[in-house]
PDB file of C-alpha atoms in Angstrom:
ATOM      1  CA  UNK A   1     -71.775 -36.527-110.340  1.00  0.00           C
ATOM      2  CA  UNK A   2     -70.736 -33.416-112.251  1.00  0.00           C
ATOM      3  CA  UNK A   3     -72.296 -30.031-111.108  1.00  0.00           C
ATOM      4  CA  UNK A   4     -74.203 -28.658-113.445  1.00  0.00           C
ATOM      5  CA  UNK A   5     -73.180 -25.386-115.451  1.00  0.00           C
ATOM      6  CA  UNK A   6     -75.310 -22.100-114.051  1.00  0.00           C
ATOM      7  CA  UNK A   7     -76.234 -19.299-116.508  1.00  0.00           C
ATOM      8  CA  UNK A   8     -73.428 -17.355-115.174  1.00  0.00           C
ATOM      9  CA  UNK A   9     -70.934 -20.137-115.563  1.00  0.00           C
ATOM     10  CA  UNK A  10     -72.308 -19.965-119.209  1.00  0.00           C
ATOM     11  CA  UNK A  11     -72.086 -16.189-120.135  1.00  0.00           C
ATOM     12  CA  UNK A  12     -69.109 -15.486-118.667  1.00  0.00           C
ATOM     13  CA  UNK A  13     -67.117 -17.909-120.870  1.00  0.00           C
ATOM     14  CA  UNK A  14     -65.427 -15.735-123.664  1.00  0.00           C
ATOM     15  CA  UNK A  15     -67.316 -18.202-125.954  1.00  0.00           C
ATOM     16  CA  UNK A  16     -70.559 -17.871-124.699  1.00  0.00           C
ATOM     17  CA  UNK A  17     -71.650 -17.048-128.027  1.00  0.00           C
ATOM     18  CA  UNK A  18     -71.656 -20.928-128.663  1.00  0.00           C
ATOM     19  CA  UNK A  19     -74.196 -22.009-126.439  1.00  0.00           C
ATOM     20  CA  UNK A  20     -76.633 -19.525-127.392  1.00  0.00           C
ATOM     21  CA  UNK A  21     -76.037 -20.628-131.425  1.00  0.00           C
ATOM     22  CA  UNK A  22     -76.535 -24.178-130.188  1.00  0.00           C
ATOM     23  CA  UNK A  23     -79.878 -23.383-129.715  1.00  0.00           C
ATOM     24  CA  UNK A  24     -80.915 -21.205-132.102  1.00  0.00           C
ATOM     25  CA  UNK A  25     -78.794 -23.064-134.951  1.00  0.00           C
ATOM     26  CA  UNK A  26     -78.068 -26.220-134.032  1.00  0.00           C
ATOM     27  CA  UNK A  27     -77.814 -27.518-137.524  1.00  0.00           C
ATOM     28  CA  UNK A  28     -74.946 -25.198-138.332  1.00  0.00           C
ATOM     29  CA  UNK A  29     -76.444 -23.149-141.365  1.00  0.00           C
ATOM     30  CA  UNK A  30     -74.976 -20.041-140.497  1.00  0.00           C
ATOM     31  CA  UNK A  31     -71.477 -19.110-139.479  1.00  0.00           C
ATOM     32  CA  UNK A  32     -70.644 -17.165-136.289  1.00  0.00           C
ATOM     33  CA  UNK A  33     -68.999 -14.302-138.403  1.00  0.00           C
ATOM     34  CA  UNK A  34     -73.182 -13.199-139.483  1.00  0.00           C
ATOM     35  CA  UNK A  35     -73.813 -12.016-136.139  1.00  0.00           C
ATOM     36  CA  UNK A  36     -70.695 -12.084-133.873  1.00  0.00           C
ATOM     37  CA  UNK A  37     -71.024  -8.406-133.820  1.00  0.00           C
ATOM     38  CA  UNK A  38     -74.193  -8.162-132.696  1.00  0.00           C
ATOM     39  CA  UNK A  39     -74.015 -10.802-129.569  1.00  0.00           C
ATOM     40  CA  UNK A  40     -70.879  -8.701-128.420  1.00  0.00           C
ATOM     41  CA  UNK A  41     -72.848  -5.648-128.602  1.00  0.00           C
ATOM     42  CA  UNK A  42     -75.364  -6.658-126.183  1.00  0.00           C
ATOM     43  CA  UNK A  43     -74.485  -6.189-122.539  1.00  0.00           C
ATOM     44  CA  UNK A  44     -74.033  -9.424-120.134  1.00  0.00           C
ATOM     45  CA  UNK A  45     -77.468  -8.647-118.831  1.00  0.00           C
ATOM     46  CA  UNK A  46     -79.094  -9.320-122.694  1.00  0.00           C
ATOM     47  CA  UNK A  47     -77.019 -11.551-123.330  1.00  0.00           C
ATOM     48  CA  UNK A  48     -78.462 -13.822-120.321  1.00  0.00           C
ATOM     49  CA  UNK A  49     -82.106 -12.531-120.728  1.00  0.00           C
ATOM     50  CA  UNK A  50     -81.593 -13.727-124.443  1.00  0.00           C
ATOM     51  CA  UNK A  51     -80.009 -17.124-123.817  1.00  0.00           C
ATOM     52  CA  UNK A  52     -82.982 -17.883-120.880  1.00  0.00           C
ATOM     53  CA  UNK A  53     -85.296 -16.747-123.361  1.00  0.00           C
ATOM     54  CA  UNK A  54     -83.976 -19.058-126.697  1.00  0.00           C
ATOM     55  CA  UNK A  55     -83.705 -21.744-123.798  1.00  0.00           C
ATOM     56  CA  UNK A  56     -86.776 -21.918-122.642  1.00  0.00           C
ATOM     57  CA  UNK A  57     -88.765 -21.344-126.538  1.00  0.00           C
ATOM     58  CA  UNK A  58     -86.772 -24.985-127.533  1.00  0.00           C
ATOM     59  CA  UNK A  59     -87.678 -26.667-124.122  1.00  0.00           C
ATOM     60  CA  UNK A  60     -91.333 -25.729-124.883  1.00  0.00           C
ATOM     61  CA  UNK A  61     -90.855 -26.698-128.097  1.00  0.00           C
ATOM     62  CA  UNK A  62     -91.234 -23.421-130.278  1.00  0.00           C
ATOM     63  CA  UNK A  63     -89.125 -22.898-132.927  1.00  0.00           C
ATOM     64  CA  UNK A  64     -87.456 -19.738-134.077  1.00  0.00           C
ATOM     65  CA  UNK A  65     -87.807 -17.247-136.845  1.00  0.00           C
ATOM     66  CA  UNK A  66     -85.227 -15.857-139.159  1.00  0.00           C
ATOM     67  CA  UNK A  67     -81.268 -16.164-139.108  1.00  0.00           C
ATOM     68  CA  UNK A  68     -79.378 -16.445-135.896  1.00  0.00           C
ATOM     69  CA  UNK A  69     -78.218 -12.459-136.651  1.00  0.00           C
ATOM     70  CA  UNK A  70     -82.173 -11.448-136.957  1.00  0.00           C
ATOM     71  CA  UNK A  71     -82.755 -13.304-133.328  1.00  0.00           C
ATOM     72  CA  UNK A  72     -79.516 -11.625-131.776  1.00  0.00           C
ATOM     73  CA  UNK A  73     -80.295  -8.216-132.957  1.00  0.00           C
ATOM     74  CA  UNK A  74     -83.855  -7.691-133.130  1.00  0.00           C
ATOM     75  CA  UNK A  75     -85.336 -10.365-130.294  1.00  0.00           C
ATOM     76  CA  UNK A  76     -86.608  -8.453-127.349  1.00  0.00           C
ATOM     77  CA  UNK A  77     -86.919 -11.670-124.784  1.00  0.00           C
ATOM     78  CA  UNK A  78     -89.333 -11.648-121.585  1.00  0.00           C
ATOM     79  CA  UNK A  79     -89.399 -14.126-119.159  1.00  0.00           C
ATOM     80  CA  UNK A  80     -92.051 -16.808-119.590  1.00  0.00           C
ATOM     81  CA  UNK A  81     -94.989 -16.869-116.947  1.00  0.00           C
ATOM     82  CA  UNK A  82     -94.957 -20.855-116.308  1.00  0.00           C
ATOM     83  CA  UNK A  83     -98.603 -20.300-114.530  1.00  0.00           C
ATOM     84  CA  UNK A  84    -100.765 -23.199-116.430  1.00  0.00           C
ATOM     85  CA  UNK A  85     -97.763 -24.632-118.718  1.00  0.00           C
ATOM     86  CA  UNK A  86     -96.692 -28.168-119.343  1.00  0.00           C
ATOM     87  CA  UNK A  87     -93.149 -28.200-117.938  1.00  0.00           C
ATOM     88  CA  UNK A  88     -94.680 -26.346-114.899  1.00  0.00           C
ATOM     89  CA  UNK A  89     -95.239 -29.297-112.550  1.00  0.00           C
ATOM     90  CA  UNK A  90     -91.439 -30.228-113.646  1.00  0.00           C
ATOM     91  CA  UNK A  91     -90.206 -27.708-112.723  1.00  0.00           C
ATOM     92  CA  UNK A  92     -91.739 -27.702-109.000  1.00  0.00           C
ATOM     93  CA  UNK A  93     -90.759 -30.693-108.181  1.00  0.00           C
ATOM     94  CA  UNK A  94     -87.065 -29.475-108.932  1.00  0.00           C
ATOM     95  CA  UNK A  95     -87.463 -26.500-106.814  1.00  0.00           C
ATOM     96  CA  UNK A  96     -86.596 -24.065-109.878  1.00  0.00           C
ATOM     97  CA  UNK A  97     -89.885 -22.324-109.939  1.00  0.00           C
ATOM     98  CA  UNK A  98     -90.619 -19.142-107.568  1.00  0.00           C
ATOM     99  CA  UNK A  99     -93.444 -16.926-107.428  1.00  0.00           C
ATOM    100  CA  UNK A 100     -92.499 -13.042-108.298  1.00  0.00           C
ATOM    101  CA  UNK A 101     -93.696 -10.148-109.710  1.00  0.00           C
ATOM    102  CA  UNK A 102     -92.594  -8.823-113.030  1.00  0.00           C
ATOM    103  CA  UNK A 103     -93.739  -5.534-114.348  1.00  0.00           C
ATOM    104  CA  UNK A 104     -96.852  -5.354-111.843  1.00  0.00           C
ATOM    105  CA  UNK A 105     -98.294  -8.747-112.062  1.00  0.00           C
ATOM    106  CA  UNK A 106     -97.369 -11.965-109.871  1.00  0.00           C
ATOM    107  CA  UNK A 107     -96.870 -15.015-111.719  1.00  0.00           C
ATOM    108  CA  UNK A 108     -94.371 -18.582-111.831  1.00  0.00           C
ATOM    109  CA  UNK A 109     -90.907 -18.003-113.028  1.00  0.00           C
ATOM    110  CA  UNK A 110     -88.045 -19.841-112.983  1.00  0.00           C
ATOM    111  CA  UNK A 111     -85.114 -18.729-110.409  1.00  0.00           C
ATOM    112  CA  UNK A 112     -83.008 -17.775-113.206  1.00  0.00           C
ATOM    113  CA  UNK A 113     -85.651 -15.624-114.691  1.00  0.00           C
ATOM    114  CA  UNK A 114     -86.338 -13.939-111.546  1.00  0.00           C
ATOM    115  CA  UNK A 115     -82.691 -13.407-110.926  1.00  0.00           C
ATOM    116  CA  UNK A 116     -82.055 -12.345-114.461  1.00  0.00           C
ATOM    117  CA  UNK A 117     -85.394  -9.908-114.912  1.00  0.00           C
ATOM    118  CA  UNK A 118     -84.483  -8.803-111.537  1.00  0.00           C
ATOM    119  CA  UNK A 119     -87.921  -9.229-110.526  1.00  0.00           C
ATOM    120  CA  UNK A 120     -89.707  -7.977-106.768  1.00  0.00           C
ATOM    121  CA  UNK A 121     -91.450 -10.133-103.989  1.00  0.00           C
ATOM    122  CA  UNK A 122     -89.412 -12.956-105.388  1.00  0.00           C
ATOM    123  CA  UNK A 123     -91.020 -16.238-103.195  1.00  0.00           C
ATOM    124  CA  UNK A 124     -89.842 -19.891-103.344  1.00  0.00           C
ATOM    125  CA  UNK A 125     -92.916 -22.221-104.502  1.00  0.00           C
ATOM    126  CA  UNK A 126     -93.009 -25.983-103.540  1.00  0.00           C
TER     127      UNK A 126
END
């Protein structure tokens, strides 16, 4: 069974501006040269925050507004509270959820989102 790629294997890749556009265009309307710029501009750390965030809008099933340059450059992504979501129970019973605290408040994140916000009192949930 192949291991499957982390977000780290993902962004460090000198391409990692490929799996981000496979989610935000998958259909291919845009070319890479409309906002190549702007995904090398952003550091590692909003680069991962951004592919985590684009990630988890398609898994929920929310869709995504304006050209793959508007998302790069103007998104500002936050990690998604799975408290009380569909995917939550998922998610448990894979072991990826933990409970931590981001900007004051406790709530369910994944452990990529905790590792990625950098978030406090960071607890494995079961």
């Amino acid at each position: 069974m192949e291991k499957a790629e982390t977000i780290d294997d993902v962004l460090s890749k000198k391409g990692s501006l490929a799996y981000v556009w496979a989610i935000i265009d998958p259909e291919n309307k845009y070319a890479y040269s409309t906002a190549i710029k702007e995904w090398y501009r952003l550091s590692l750390l909003q680069q991962r925050r951004l592919y985590l965030y684009c990630l988890y809008r398609k898994w929920r099933g929310e869709g995504f507004y304006g050209t793959p340059y508007d998302i790069i450059s103007n998104c500002h992504p936050y990690p998604t509270n799975w408290d009380g979501r569909l995917l939550v129970d998922k998610l448990l019973k894979e072991g990826k959820i933990v409970s931590a605290k981001f900007n004051g408040s406790y709530g369910l994140y994944t452990r990529d989102e905790a590792r990625v916000w950098q978030m406090e009192d960071v607890q494995p949930r079961k």
